[in-house]
Coordinates of C-alpha atoms in Angstrom, one line a residue:
Chain P
M1 CA 0.0 0.0 0.0
I2 CA 2.7 2.5 0.9
F3 CA 4.3 2.0 -2.5
E4 CA 1.0 3.0 -4.2
E5 CA 0.7 6.0 -1.9
L6 CA 4.2 7.1 -2.9
I7 CA 3.3 6.9 -6.6
I8 CA 0.2 9.1 -6.0
Q9 CA 2.3 11.6 -4.1
A10 CA 5.0 11.5 -6.8
K11 CA 2.4 12.1 -9.5
S12 CA 1.4 15.3 -7.8
G13 CA 4.9 16.6 -8.0
N14 CA 6.5 15.3 -4.8
K15 CA 10.2 14.8 -5.6
E16 CA 11.0 13.2 -2.3
A17 CA 8.2 10.6 -2.8
F18 CA 9.5 9.8 -6.2
T19 CA 13.0 9.4 -5.0
E20 CA 11.8 7.1 -2.2
L21 CA 9.9 5.0 -4.8
I22 CA 13.1 4.5 -6.8
L23 CA 15.1 3.7 -3.7
H24 CA 12.5 0.9 -3.0
I25 CA 13.3 -0.7 -6.3
S26 CA 17.0 0.3 -6.5
N27 CA 18.3 -3.2 -6.4
D28 CA 16.0 -4.4 -9.2
L29 CA 17.1 -1.5 -11.3
Y30 CA 20.7 -2.1 -10.6
K31 CA 20.5 -5.7 -11.6
I32 CA 18.8 -4.8 -14.8
G33 CA 21.4 -2.2 -15.5
K34 CA 24.1 -4.8 -15.0
T35 CA 22.7 -6.9 -17.8
R36 CA 23.9 -4.3 -20.2
L37 CA 26.5 -2.2 -18.6
Y38 CA 29.7 -3.1 -16.7
E39 CA 30.7 -0.1 -14.8
D40 CA 28.7 0.9 -11.7
S41 CA 29.2 4.6 -12.7
D42 CA 27.5 3.9 -16.1
I43 CA 24.7 2.1 -14.4
N44 CA 24.3 5.1 -12.1
D45 CA 24.1 7.4 -15.1
A46 CA 21.5 5.2 -16.7
I47 CA 19.4 5.1 -13.6
Q48 CA 19.7 8.9 -13.0
E49 CA 18.6 9.6 -16.6
T50 CA 15.7 7.1 -16.2
M51 CA 14.6 8.9 -13.1
I52 CA 14.7 12.3 -14.7
K53 CA 12.7 11.1 -17.7
A54 CA 10.2 9.2 -15.6
Y55 CA 9.6 12.0 -13.2
K56 CA 8.9 14.5 -16.1
N57 CA 6.5 12.1 -17.7
L58 CA 4.9 10.6 -14.6
K59 CA 1.6 12.1 -15.3
K60 CA 1.3 10.0 -18.5
L61 CA 1.3 6.9 -16.4
K62 CA -2.4 5.9 -16.3
E63 CA -2.3 2.7 -14.2
I64 CA -0.3 2.9 -10.9
S65 CA 0.2 -0.9 -11.0
N66 CA 2.3 -0.5 -14.2
F67 CA 4.8 1.8 -12.5
K68 CA 7.6 -0.7 -12.1
S69 CA 7.4 -2.2 -15.6
W70 CA 7.2 1.4 -17.0
I71 CA 10.3 2.5 -15.2
I72 CA 12.1 -0.7 -16.3
K73 CA 11.3 0.0 -20.0
I74 CA 12.8 3.5 -19.7
L75 CA 15.9 2.1 -17.9
I76 CA 16.4 -0.5 -20.6
N77 CA 16.4 2.2 -23.3
E78 CA 18.8 4.4 -21.3
C79 CA 21.2 1.4 -20.8
N80 CA 21.1 0.7 -24.5
K81 CA 22.0 4.3 -25.3
I82 CA 25.1 4.2 -23.1
Y83 CA 26.0 0.7 -24.4
I84 CA 25.9 1.8 -28.0
K85 CA 27.8 5.0 -27.2
K86 CA 30.5 3.4 -25.1
Y87 CA 30.6 -0.4 -25.1
K88 CA 29.9 -1.7 -28.6
K89 CA 33.4 -1.5 -29.8
E90 CA 34.9 -2.7 -26.5
K91 CA 32.4 -5.6 -26.4
L92 CA 33.4 -6.7 -29.8
I93 CA 37.0 -6.9 -28.8
E94 CA 36.1 -8.7 -25.6
K95 CA 34.0 -11.2 -27.5
I96 CA 36.9 -12.1 -29.6
K97 CA 39.1 -12.6 -26.5
T98 CA 36.3 -14.6 -24.7
A99 CA 35.9 -16.9 -27.6
E100 CA 39.6 -17.6 -27.3
N101 CA 39.2 -18.3 -23.6
I102 CA 36.2 -20.7 -23.8
N103 CA 38.3 -23.7 -24.8
R104 CA 40.8 -23.0 -22.1
I105 CA 38.1 -22.8 -19.4
D106 CA 36.3 -25.9 -20.6
N107 CA 39.4 -28.0 -20.7
S108 CA 40.5 -27.0 -17.3
T109 CA 37.2 -27.4 -15.5
T110 CA 36.8 -31.0 -14.4
S111 CA 35.4 -30.6 -10.9
I112 CA 32.5 -28.3 -11.5
D113 CA 30.8 -28.3 -8.1
S114 CA 33.8 -26.7 -6.3
K115 CA 34.2 -24.0 -9.0
I116 CA 30.7 -23.0 -9.7
N117 CA 30.2 -19.3 -9.4
F118 CA 26.6 -18.7 -10.4
E119 CA 27.2 -15.1 -11.1
L120 CA 29.7 -16.1 -13.7
L121 CA 27.2 -18.5 -15.3
I122 CA 24.6 -15.7 -15.6
D123 CA 27.3 -13.4 -17.0
K124 CA 27.9 -15.9 -19.8
L125 CA 24.4 -15.4 -21.1
N126 CA 23.9 -12.8 -23.8
H127 CA 22.3 -9.5 -23.0
E128 CA 18.7 -10.5 -23.9
E129 CA 18.9 -13.8 -22.0
K130 CA 20.3 -12.0 -18.9
L131 CA 17.5 -9.5 -19.0
I132 CA 14.8 -12.1 -19.4
V133 CA 16.3 -14.2 -16.6
I134 CA 16.4 -11.2 -14.2
L135 CA 12.8 -10.1 -15.1
Y136 CA 11.6 -13.7 -14.6
Y137 CA 13.6 -14.9 -11.5
N138 CA 14.3 -11.6 -9.7
N139 CA 11.4 -9.4 -10.6
K140 CA 9.0 -12.4 -10.9
Y141 CA 7.2 -11.2 -14.0
S142 CA 5.3 -13.7 -16.1
C143 CA 6.4 -14.4 -19.7
S144 CA 3.6 -12.3 -21.0
E145 CA 4.5 -9.4 -18.8
I146 CA 8.2 -9.7 -19.9
A147 CA 7.0 -9.8 -23.5
E148 CA 5.2 -6.5 -23.0
I149 CA 8.1 -4.9 -21.3
L150 CA 10.6 -5.9 -23.9
N151 CA 8.2 -5.5 -26.8
M152 CA 8.7 -9.1 -27.9
N153 CA 6.6 -12.0 -28.9
I154 CA 5.7 -14.1 -25.9
N155 CA 7.0 -17.2 -27.6
T156 CA 10.3 -15.5 -28.2
V157 CA 10.5 -14.8 -24.5
K158 CA 9.7 -18.4 -23.6
S159 CA 12.3 -19.8 -26.0
R160 CA 15.0 -17.4 -24.8
L161 CA 14.3 -18.2 -21.2
K162 CA 14.4 -21.9 -22.0
R163 CA 17.7 -21.5 -23.8
A164 CA 19.2 -19.5 -21.0
K165 CA 18.3 -22.2 -18.5
E166 CA 19.7 -24.9 -20.8
K167 CA 23.0 -23.0 -21.1
V168 CA 23.3 -22.6 -17.4
K169 CA 22.3 -26.2 -16.8
K170 CA 24.8 -27.5 -19.4
Y171 CA 27.6 -25.5 -17.9
Y172 CA 26.5 -26.4 -14.4
N173 CA 26.9 -30.0 -15.5
G174 CA 30.3 -29.4 -17.1
G175 CA 29.3 -28.3 -20.6
V176 CA 30.3 -25.6 -23.0
F177 CA 28.7 -22.2 -23.5
Y178 CA 27.6 -21.4 -27.1
E179 CA 26.9 -17.9 -28.1
Chain A
M1 CA 11.8 -28.0 -4.0
N2 CA 8.8 -26.4 -5.7
K3 CA 7.2 -29.1 -8.0
K4 CA 6.8 -26.5 -10.8
H5 CA 10.5 -25.5 -10.6
D6 CA 13.5 -27.6 -11.3
E7 CA 17.0 -27.4 -9.8
I8 CA 18.1 -24.6 -12.1
D9 CA 15.0 -22.6 -11.4
N10 CA 15.7 -22.8 -7.8
L11 CA 19.3 -21.9 -8.3
F12 CA 18.2 -18.7 -10.0
F13 CA 15.6 -17.9 -7.4
E14 CA 18.1 -18.5 -4.6
Y15 CA 20.8 -16.4 -6.3
F16 CA 18.6 -13.4 -6.7
E17 CA 17.1 -13.6 -3.2
N18 CA 20.6 -13.7 -1.7
N19 CA 22.0 -10.9 -3.8
T20 CA 20.2 -7.7 -2.7
D21 CA 23.1 -5.3 -2.2
T22 CA 23.1 -2.2 -4.2
P23 CA 26.3 -0.2 -4.4
N24 CA 26.4 3.2 -2.6
I25 CA 27.1 5.0 -5.8
I26 CA 23.7 3.8 -7.1
I27 CA 21.9 4.8 -3.9
D28 CA 23.5 8.2 -3.7
G29 CA 22.8 8.7 -7.4
I30 CA 19.1 8.0 -6.9
K31 CA 18.9 10.4 -3.9
T32 CA 20.4 13.3 -5.9
A33 CA 19.1 12.5 -9.5
L34 CA 16.2 14.9 -9.5
Y35 CA 18.3 17.8 -8.3
T36 CA 20.7 17.8 -11.2
E37 CA 20.5 16.7 -14.8
K38 CA 24.2 16.0 -15.3
S39 CA 25.6 12.6 -14.8
N40 CA 29.0 13.4 -13.2
Y41 CA 28.3 12.6 -9.6
A42 CA 30.9 14.4 -7.6
I43 CA 30.7 17.7 -9.5
T44 CA 27.0 17.9 -9.9
S45 CA 26.3 17.0 -6.3
L46 CA 28.5 19.9 -5.3
I47 CA 26.9 22.3 -7.8
K48 CA 23.5 21.3 -6.5
K49 CA 24.7 22.1 -2.9
I50 CA 26.0 25.4 -4.1
I51 CA 22.7 26.3 -5.8
I52 CA 20.6 25.2 -2.9
T53 CA 22.7 26.9 -0.3
I54 CA 22.6 30.2 -2.2
L55 CA 18.8 29.9 -2.7
S56 CA 18.4 29.0 1.0
I57 CA 20.2 32.1 2.1
I58 CA 17.9 34.3 0.1
G59 CA 14.9 32.3 1.3
L60 CA 13.7 30.8 -1.9
C61 CA 14.4 27.2 -1.3
G62 CA 12.6 26.0 1.7
G63 CA 11.3 22.7 0.6
I64 CA 14.2 20.7 -0.7
A65 CA 15.3 17.8 1.5
I66 CA 18.3 16.0 0.4
A67 CA 19.5 14.3 3.5
G68 CA 17.6 11.2 4.6
D69 CA 14.3 10.2 3.2
Y70 CA 12.0 12.4 5.3
I71 CA 8.9 13.1 3.3
F72 CA 7.1 16.2 4.5
K73 CA 3.7 15.4 5.9
T74 CA 1.1 17.8 7.4
F75 CA 1.5 21.0 5.4
G76 CA 4.8 20.2 3.8
L77 CA 6.6 22.7 6.2
G78 CA 9.0 20.3 7.8
K79 CA 9.5 18.5 11.0
G80 CA 8.7 21.2 13.5
I81 CA 5.2 21.8 12.2
D82 CA 4.6 18.1 11.9
T83 CA 5.6 17.6 15.5
A84 CA 3.3 20.3 16.6
A85 CA 0.4 18.8 14.6
K86 CA 1.1 15.3 16.0
N87 CA 0.8 16.8 19.5
G88 CA -2.5 18.4 18.9
Y89 CA -1.4 21.8 17.7
I90 CA -3.7 21.6 14.7
L91 CA -7.4 22.1 13.9
Q92 CA -8.7 19.0 12.1
Q93 CA -12.4 19.3 11.3
D94 CA -14.4 19.6 8.1
I95 CA -15.3 23.3 7.7
S96 CA -17.8 23.9 4.9
A97 CA -18.4 27.3 3.3
E98 CA -20.9 29.4 5.3
K99 CA -21.8 31.0 2.0
K100 CA -21.3 29.5 -1.3
V101 CA -22.5 30.4 -4.7
D102 CA -21.1 29.0 -7.9
E103 CA -22.4 27.5 -11.1
T104 CA -20.0 24.6 -11.2
D105 CA -21.1 23.3 -7.8
T106 CA -17.5 22.9 -6.6
E107 CA -17.4 21.5 -3.1
I108 CA -14.7 23.1 -1.1
T109 CA -13.9 22.1 2.5
I110 CA -11.3 23.3 4.9
K111 CA -9.8 20.1 6.4
E112 CA -6.9 21.3 8.5
F113 CA -5.7 24.6 9.9
L114 CA -2.6 25.7 11.9
M115 CA -1.6 29.1 13.1
D116 CA 1.3 30.6 15.0
D117 CA 3.4 33.8 14.9
Q118 CA 4.9 33.0 11.5
N119 CA 2.6 30.4 10.0
L120 CA -1.0 30.5 8.8
S121 CA -1.6 27.1 7.1
T122 CA -4.8 25.8 5.6
K123 CA -5.5 22.6 3.9
F124 CA -8.5 22.8 1.4
S125 CA -10.2 19.8 -0.2
F126 CA -11.7 20.4 -3.6
K127 CA -14.3 18.2 -5.2
F128 CA -15.1 19.2 -8.8
N129 CA -18.6 18.1 -9.8
S130 CA -18.4 19.7 -13.2
N131 CA -17.7 17.3 -16.1
S132 CA -15.2 19.7 -17.6
L133 CA -12.7 19.3 -14.7
E134 CA -10.8 16.1 -14.0
S135 CA -8.9 16.2 -10.8
S136 CA -6.1 14.0 -12.1
N137 CA -5.4 16.6 -14.8
I138 CA -5.1 19.5 -12.4
K139 CA -1.6 20.9 -12.0
N140 CA -2.3 24.0 -9.9
I141 CA -5.1 25.8 -8.0
E142 CA -4.8 29.4 -7.0
L143 CA -7.3 31.4 -4.9
K144 CA -6.8 34.6 -6.8
D145 CA -8.6 37.0 -4.5
L146 CA -8.4 35.3 -1.2
I147 CA -8.6 37.6 1.8
I148 CA -8.2 36.4 5.3
T149 CA -9.3 38.7 8.2
D150 CA -9.8 38.3 11.9
E151 CA -12.4 39.5 14.4
N152 CA -10.7 42.9 14.7
N153 CA -10.7 43.4 10.9
V154 CA -6.9 42.9 10.7
I155 CA -6.0 41.6 7.3
L156 CA -3.8 38.6 7.7
Y157 CA -3.6 37.9 4.0
C158 CA -4.8 39.6 0.8
G159 CA -4.3 38.0 -2.6
N160 CA -5.0 41.0 -4.9
E161 CA -6.0 44.6 -5.1
K162 CA -9.6 43.9 -6.0
A163 CA -10.1 42.0 -2.7
L164 CA -8.5 44.8 -0.7
N165 CA -10.6 47.5 -2.3
E166 CA -13.8 45.6 -1.6
F167 CA -12.8 45.0 2.0
C168 CA -11.9 48.7 2.4
Q169 CA -15.3 49.7 1.0
N170 CA -17.2 47.4 3.2
N171 CA -15.3 48.3 6.4
N172 CA -14.8 52.0 5.8
V173 CA -11.0 51.9 5.9
Q174 CA -8.5 53.1 3.4
Y175 CA -5.5 50.9 2.7
K176 CA -3.4 50.9 -0.4
F177 CA -2.4 47.6 -2.0
E178 CA 1.0 46.4 -0.8
K179 CA 1.4 49.3 1.6
F180 CA 1.4 47.2 4.6
N181 CA 0.8 48.4 8.2
D182 CA 0.0 47.0 11.6
N183 CA -3.5 46.0 10.5
Y184 CA -2.6 44.8 7.0
F185 CA 0.1 42.1 7.0
N186 CA 2.8 41.6 4.4
C187 CA 2.8 37.8 3.7
G188 CA 4.4 35.2 1.6
L189 CA 2.6 32.2 0.1
N190 CA 3.8 28.7 -0.5
S191 CA 1.1 26.5 -2.0
F192 CA 1.0 23.0 -3.5
L193 CA -1.4 20.3 -4.4
A194 CA -1.4 16.9 -2.8
P195 CA -3.3 13.7 -3.6
S196 CA -6.3 12.5 -1.7
S197 CA -7.2 8.9 -1.1
E198 CA -10.8 9.8 -2.1
E199 CA -11.7 9.7 -5.8
N200 CA -12.1 13.1 -7.6
I201 CA -10.8 15.0 -4.7
I202 CA -7.7 17.1 -4.7
I203 CA -6.0 18.7 -1.7
L204 CA -4.6 22.2 -1.8
N205 CA -2.1 23.2 0.9
Y206 CA -2.0 27.0 1.3
N207 CA 0.9 28.0 3.6
I208 CA 0.9 31.7 4.2
Y209 CA 3.6 33.3 6.4
S210 CA 4.5 36.6 7.9
N211 CA 6.6 38.0 10.8
N212 CA 4.3 38.2 13.8
Y213 CA 0.7 37.3 13.3
P214 CA -1.7 38.5 16.0
K215 CA -3.4 36.1 18.4
S216 CA -6.6 36.1 16.4
K217 CA -9.6 34.1 17.7
K218 CA -11.9 34.1 14.7
L219 CA -10.8 34.1 11.0
K220 CA -12.9 34.8 7.9
Y221 CA -11.7 33.5 4.5
K222 CA -13.4 35.0 1.4
F223 CA -12.7 34.4 -2.3
Q224 CA -14.6 34.7 -5.5
E225 CA -12.2 33.5 -8.1
I226 CA -10.4 30.2 -8.4
E227 CA -7.8 29.7 -11.2
I228 CA -7.3 26.1 -12.2
T229 CA -4.3 25.1 -14.3
E230 CA -4.5 21.8 -16.1
N231 CA -1.6 19.6 -17.1
E232 CA 0.8 20.2 -20.0
E233 CA -0.8 17.5 -22.1
Q234 CA -3.7 19.9 -22.5
N235 CA -1.6 22.9 -23.2
S236 CA -1.6 24.2 -19.7
N237 CA -5.2 25.3 -19.8
K238 CA -6.2 27.9 -17.2
K239 CA -9.8 27.8 -16.2
I240 CA -11.5 30.3 -13.9
L241 CA -14.2 29.2 -11.5
E242 CA -16.3 32.1 -10.3
G243 CA -18.5 32.1 -7.3
N244 CA -18.5 33.4 -3.8
W245 CA -17.0 31.3 -1.0
E246 CA -16.8 32.3 2.7
F247 CA -15.4 30.2 5.6
N248 CA -15.3 31.0 9.3
I249 CA -12.7 29.4 11.5
D250 CA -12.8 29.4 15.3
V251 CA -9.1 29.4 16.1
P252 CA -8.3 26.8 18.8
E253 CA -7.4 28.2 22.2
K254 CA -3.9 26.7 22.3
M255 CA -3.2 28.7 19.1
Y256 CA -4.5 32.1 20.2
N257 CA -3.0 31.6 23.7
R258 CA 0.4 30.4 22.3
Q259 CA 3.4 31.4 24.3
K260 CA 7.1 31.0 23.7
I261 CA 9.5 29.7 26.4
A262 CA 12.8 31.6 26.8
Y263 CA 16.2 30.0 27.3
K264 CA 19.3 31.5 28.8
V265 CA 23.0 30.8 28.1
L266 CA 24.8 28.6 30.7
N267 CA 28.1 28.5 28.8
C268 CA 29.5 29.0 25.4
S269 CA 32.7 27.5 23.9
D270 CA 33.6 30.7 21.9
E271 CA 33.9 34.1 23.5
N272 CA 33.2 35.8 20.2
V273 CA 29.6 34.6 20.3
E274 CA 26.8 36.6 21.9
V275 CA 23.4 35.1 22.0
S276 CA 20.5 37.5 21.4
T277 CA 17.5 35.2 21.1
A278 CA 16.8 31.7 22.4
Q279 CA 13.1 30.7 22.6
V280 CA 11.0 27.7 21.8
S281 CA 7.4 27.6 20.5
D282 CA 5.0 24.9 19.5
T283 CA 6.5 24.7 16.1
G284 CA 10.2 25.5 16.4
F285 CA 13.2 27.0 18.3
E286 CA 14.3 30.5 17.4
F287 CA 18.0 31.2 17.9
G288 CA 19.8 34.4 17.2
C289 CA 23.4 35.4 17.9
I290 CA 26.2 37.7 16.8
I291 CA 29.6 36.2 16.0
K292 CA 32.5 38.7 16.2
N293 CA 35.9 38.3 14.5
A294 CA 34.1 36.3 11.9
E295 CA 36.5 36.7 9.0
L296 CA 38.0 33.7 7.2
P297 CA 41.8 33.3 6.8
D298 CA 42.8 34.3 3.3
E299 CA 43.6 30.8 2.0
L300 CA 40.2 29.5 3.0
K301 CA 38.5 32.7 1.6
Q302 CA 40.1 32.0 -1.8
L303 CA 39.1 28.3 -1.7
K304 CA 35.5 29.4 -0.8
E305 CA 35.4 31.8 -3.8
Q306 CA 36.7 29.2 -6.2
I307 CA 34.1 26.6 -5.1
E308 CA 31.3 29.1 -5.3
N309 CA 32.3 29.9 -8.8
L310 CA 33.1 26.3 -9.8
P311 CA 30.7 26.0 -12.8
K312 CA 32.2 29.1 -14.3
L313 CA 35.9 28.3 -13.8
N314 CA 37.8 27.7 -17.0
I315 CA 39.9 24.7 -15.8
S316 CA 40.0 21.0 -16.7
E317 CA 37.7 18.4 -15.2
E318 CA 40.7 16.9 -13.4
E319 CA 41.6 20.3 -11.8
K320 CA 37.9 20.7 -10.8
E321 CA 38.1 17.2 -9.1
K322 CA 41.2 18.3 -7.2
L323 CA 39.6 21.4 -6.0
I324 CA 36.5 19.5 -4.8
S325 CA 38.8 17.1 -2.9
K326 CA 40.6 20.1 -1.3
Y327 CA 37.3 21.6 -0.4
M328 CA 36.0 18.3 1.1
N329 CA 39.2 17.9 3.2
S330 CA 39.0 21.5 4.5
H331 CA 35.4 20.9 5.9
L332 CA 34.6 24.3 4.7
P333 CA 30.9 24.8 4.2
L334 CA 29.6 27.0 1.5
S335 CA 27.6 29.3 3.7
P336 CA 29.0 30.5 7.0
I337 CA 26.6 28.3 8.9
N338 CA 26.4 24.8 7.5
S339 CA 22.7 24.5 7.7
T340 CA 21.9 21.5 5.5
Y341 CA 23.0 17.9 6.1
Y342 CA 24.6 16.2 3.1
P343 CA 25.5 12.6 4.1
D344 CA 25.9 11.7 0.5
L345 CA 28.8 14.1 0.3
G346 CA 30.5 12.3 3.2
E347 CA 29.3 14.7 5.9
T348 CA 28.6 13.7 9.5
I349 CA 26.1 15.4 11.7
E350 CA 29.0 17.1 13.5
D351 CA 29.7 19.0 10.2
C352 CA 26.2 20.6 10.6
T353 CA 24.4 23.0 12.8
Y354 CA 21.9 21.4 15.1
I355 CA 20.3 21.5 18.6
E356 CA 20.6 18.5 20.9
N357 CA 18.3 17.9 23.8
Q358 CA 19.0 15.9 26.9
K359 CA 17.7 12.8 25.3
N360 CA 20.6 13.0 22.8
Q361 CA 18.2 13.8 20.0
K362 CA 19.5 16.2 17.4
F363 CA 17.4 18.6 15.4
L364 CA 18.5 20.4 12.3
L365 CA 17.5 23.8 11.0
S366 CA 14.0 24.1 9.7
R367 CA 13.3 24.2 6.0
N368 CA 10.0 26.0 6.5
P369 CA 10.0 28.9 4.0
G370 CA 8.0 30.9 6.5
R371 CA 10.6 30.9 9.2
I372 CA 12.4 34.0 10.3
Q373 CA 15.9 33.7 9.0
Q374 CA 18.9 36.0 8.7
E375 CA 22.5 35.2 8.0
K376 CA 24.6 38.3 7.1
F377 CA 27.9 40.0 7.6
I378 CA 28.1 43.5 8.8
D379 CA 31.1 45.7 9.8
N380 CA 33.0 45.0 6.6
G381 CA 32.7 41.3 7.1
K382 CA 34.1 41.2 10.6
T383 CA 30.8 40.4 12.4
F384 CA 28.2 37.8 11.5
I385 CA 24.5 38.0 12.4
L386 CA 22.6 34.8 12.6
Y387 CA 18.9 34.2 13.2
E388 CA 17.5 30.8 12.6
T389 CA 14.8 28.4 13.5
F390 CA 15.4 24.8 14.4
D391 CA 12.9 21.9 14.1
I392 CA 12.9 21.2 17.9
T393 CA 9.6 22.2 19.5
K394 CA 8.0 22.5 22.9
Y395 CA 7.1 18.9 22.5
D396 CA 10.7 17.7 22.1
I397 CA 12.6 20.1 24.2
T398 CA 14.2 19.5 27.6
D399 CA 15.2 21.9 30.3
E400 CA 18.7 22.1 28.9
V401 CA 19.8 21.9 25.3
R402 CA 23.0 22.3 23.4
V403 CA 23.3 24.4 20.2
H404 CA 26.0 23.2 17.9
L405 CA 27.0 25.7 15.3
N406 CA 29.3 24.8 12.5
F407 CA 30.5 28.3 11.6
Y408 CA 32.9 27.9 8.7
Y409 CA 35.5 25.6 10.1
K410 CA 34.8 26.3 13.8
Q411 CA 32.6 24.1 16.0
I412 CA 30.9 26.3 18.5
N413 CA 28.8 24.8 21.4
I414 CA 26.4 26.8 23.4
Q415 CA 24.7 25.3 26.4
L416 CA 21.2 26.7 27.1
K417 CA 18.8 26.4 30.0
K418 CA 15.1 27.1 30.3
I419 CA 14.3 30.2 32.2
S420 CA 11.7 29.2 34.8

């Protein structure tokens, strides 16, 4: 209830209420930011830009219950902007280096249980898979809700989620990541 | 294990449940995002502090709270007023208009009221029954010709010249608009809308302030013109509702019999400080003093000037960062009295100005725009005059309190005791 009251107050121009709203969901936003961006300072920039845009357009939000998914959509766009501006070239180089490393990792990893770092597994997923995984497991959205947020076909969401799970499961059981 | 979920599902769920830490840079960025549009954290936080400090000194910036997550409640005037209201220093009853004529059948009710020497705050509730007005679209409401008078025909507030002329004609007096006198108060106004939990109702907070309101017992509110501003999507439409609304308020006895309690100095850690005022009311603590030998050493004076002009300095970003670090390490506040608490800039409460009671509770300076406030240098900068209001009230105060002033780089402590 208090979350909804904060949205009402924020809609009437209360900056402090809006700030408190975002603080409530800060961890969710951070995790989503991390699917695209690597530096915390870049994630911070994306979240700040998201807040400014969202606050200016808050009156356009018709349904209070859609607040979180609405903010997430804005954040995803902001992260993409920074990514395109800053990371694309760097990522391409990293990808080449990662491809070189995969074989080395796979060959050396025999005792998986002792070396599993789940964060690393998630990190191996591509951006879209990471985003869907976070929206599904962290934010607990349904596939249809995720499809709406990401402007995707629901079947695409389901297949990407399934693929992400398969990748992690395979690696968890000692397999290889395929891009 | 959940039957619908397999081992990998549960790994995911468990991972996200156990990873809930958010880095400080993100939290701090969220707290300051709406106060700057640039993305460079260190510099823009400082610029924001500079802007807010300057605006605070000239009394334009009473409502911004950066530290902590305190959301203003009762009238949006800060902790002191909220404490008073929580302890019964508020009139909360539905007061309908004694007289009401309007074609749109707008229902207006006074829901809350509070008055003291500086504040005259009213909370109105509006229900628009006309189909042409949707409360969710409304951006602003202004009572264009509101006039508030008391039983002695003292004008406590007058919105425009038309209202004043009508009052003068009806009461056989001759006042000129904005030529204030003992019976016609000069006031400021701080108003804003707030949501209501009831459908189609909107709340208007009208906070009027002046220097020394009389101890009125009966108030009359009268207005004939309401200006409604609708949201930007509809091209900021302004609509005028015309009618004739009059409300009468019986001021509660605790408000018209309000008294301040004086405090005296027990000791002071700095011989250059002379206390001129120390008194507590239902809504705050007024403190005034003179600080002699108030000049800064030259090096700090230069640093202060550089920081104040930081946005305009023609130096590299790296040099700006170095300057900010130097400023941070000097603990030099931007105004003589460090009146606002910025924990996101690494400040501790000891870097601020506060009052502490005997229960070890600390109270910062009020952000109420209606408070009496003065911070100025006289005597070619050698003497500093301070008059401020703290958020500690009669309901929080103890027999002894300690005022902690952070004057530039000096920590000054003044022990006060209630005069019985």
